[in-house]
């Protein structure tokens, strides 16, 4: 399963603590759950769920 959003690099909370932030997704909160293992493509903004918990 893949989710696509926008990877942002501007001045945001994620950048302040040192990791990329994804915004503007349509269904990430329904698909991703606490503890899921994911992989994020920083060029395209795609997230692949590696393992659902």
PDB file of C-alpha atoms in Angstrom:
ATOM      1  CA  UNK A   1       0.000   0.000   0.000  1.00  0.00           C
ATOM      2  CA  UNK A   2       1.312   3.435  -0.849  1.00  0.00           C
ATOM      3  CA  UNK A   3       0.296   6.859   0.352  1.00  0.00           C
ATOM      4  CA  UNK A   4       1.338  10.026  -1.407  1.00  0.00           C
ATOM      5  CA  UNK A   5       1.724  13.432   0.194  1.00  0.00           C
ATOM      6  CA  UNK A   6       4.064  16.400   0.036  1.00  0.00           C
ATOM      7  CA  UNK A   7       7.515  16.304   1.602  1.00  0.00           C
ATOM      8  CA  UNK A   8       8.211  19.720   3.047  1.00  0.00           C
ATOM      9  CA  UNK A   9      11.586  21.164   3.936  1.00  0.00           C
ATOM     10  CA  UNK A  10      10.734  24.668   5.039  1.00  0.00           C
ATOM     11  CA  UNK A  11      10.731  25.969   8.568  1.00  0.00           C
ATOM     12  CA  UNK A  12       8.474  23.470  10.308  1.00  0.00           C
ATOM     13  CA  UNK A  13       8.445  21.471  13.523  1.00  0.00           C
ATOM     14  CA  UNK A  14       9.759  18.326  11.809  1.00  0.00           C
ATOM     15  CA  UNK A  15      12.759  20.140  10.432  1.00  0.00           C
ATOM     16  CA  UNK A  16      13.510  21.695  13.804  1.00  0.00           C
ATOM     17  CA  UNK A  17      13.918  18.252  15.370  1.00  0.00           C
ATOM     18  CA  UNK A  18      15.724  16.782  12.368  1.00  0.00           C
ATOM     19  CA  UNK A  19      13.331  14.696  10.277  1.00  0.00           C
ATOM     20  CA  UNK A  20      11.229  15.157   7.114  1.00  0.00           C
ATOM     21  CA  UNK A  21       7.546  15.938   7.480  1.00  0.00           C
ATOM     22  CA  UNK A  22       4.726  14.821   5.196  1.00  0.00           C
ATOM     23  CA  UNK A  23       1.615  16.967   4.843  1.00  0.00           C
ATOM     24  CA  UNK A  24      -1.498  17.148   2.682  1.00  0.00           C
ATOM     25  CA  UNK A  25      -2.363  13.452   2.535  1.00  0.00           C
ATOM     26  CA  UNK A  26      -5.881  12.278   1.819  1.00  0.00           C
ATOM     27  CA  UNK A  27      -5.974   9.032   3.798  1.00  0.00           C
ATOM     28  CA  UNK A  28      -2.818   8.634   5.892  1.00  0.00           C
ATOM     29  CA  UNK A  29      -4.658   8.818   9.215  1.00  0.00           C
ATOM     30  CA  UNK A  30      -6.977   6.007   8.144  1.00  0.00           C
ATOM     31  CA  UNK A  31      -4.213   3.795   6.721  1.00  0.00           C
ATOM     32  CA  UNK A  32      -1.308   4.335   9.121  1.00  0.00           C
ATOM     33  CA  UNK A  33      -1.560   3.225  12.741  1.00  0.00           C
ATOM     34  CA  UNK A  34       0.789   3.648  15.712  1.00  0.00           C
ATOM     35  CA  UNK A  35       3.644   1.170  15.439  1.00  0.00           C
ATOM     36  CA  UNK A  36       3.428   0.613  11.666  1.00  0.00           C
ATOM     37  CA  UNK A  37       6.781   0.308   9.934  1.00  0.00           C
ATOM     38  CA  UNK A  38       6.984   2.552   6.880  1.00  0.00           C
ATOM     39  CA  UNK A  39       9.509   3.679   4.304  1.00  0.00           C
ATOM     40  CA  UNK A  40       9.368   7.178   2.853  1.00  0.00           C
ATOM     41  CA  UNK A  41      10.747   8.226  -0.548  1.00  0.00           C
ATOM     42  CA  UNK A  42      12.068  11.735   0.048  1.00  0.00           C
ATOM     43  CA  UNK A  43      12.035  12.607  -3.657  1.00  0.00           C
ATOM     44  CA  UNK A  44       8.453  11.600  -4.475  1.00  0.00           C
ATOM     45  CA  UNK A  45       6.744  11.823  -1.080  1.00  0.00           C
ATOM     46  CA  UNK A  46       5.473   8.248  -1.339  1.00  0.00           C
ATOM     47  CA  UNK A  47       5.185   6.167   1.807  1.00  0.00           C
ATOM     48  CA  UNK A  48       5.256   2.393   1.619  1.00  0.00           C
ATOM     49  CA  UNK A  49       3.866   0.418   4.558  1.00  0.00           C
ATOM     50  CA  UNK A  50       6.409  -2.300   5.282  1.00  0.00           C
ATOM     51  CA  UNK A  51       4.629  -3.882   8.249  1.00  0.00           C
ATOM     52  CA  UNK A  52       1.289  -3.178   9.912  1.00  0.00           C
ATOM     53  CA  UNK A  53       1.365  -3.621  13.671  1.00  0.00           C
TER      54      UNK A  53
END
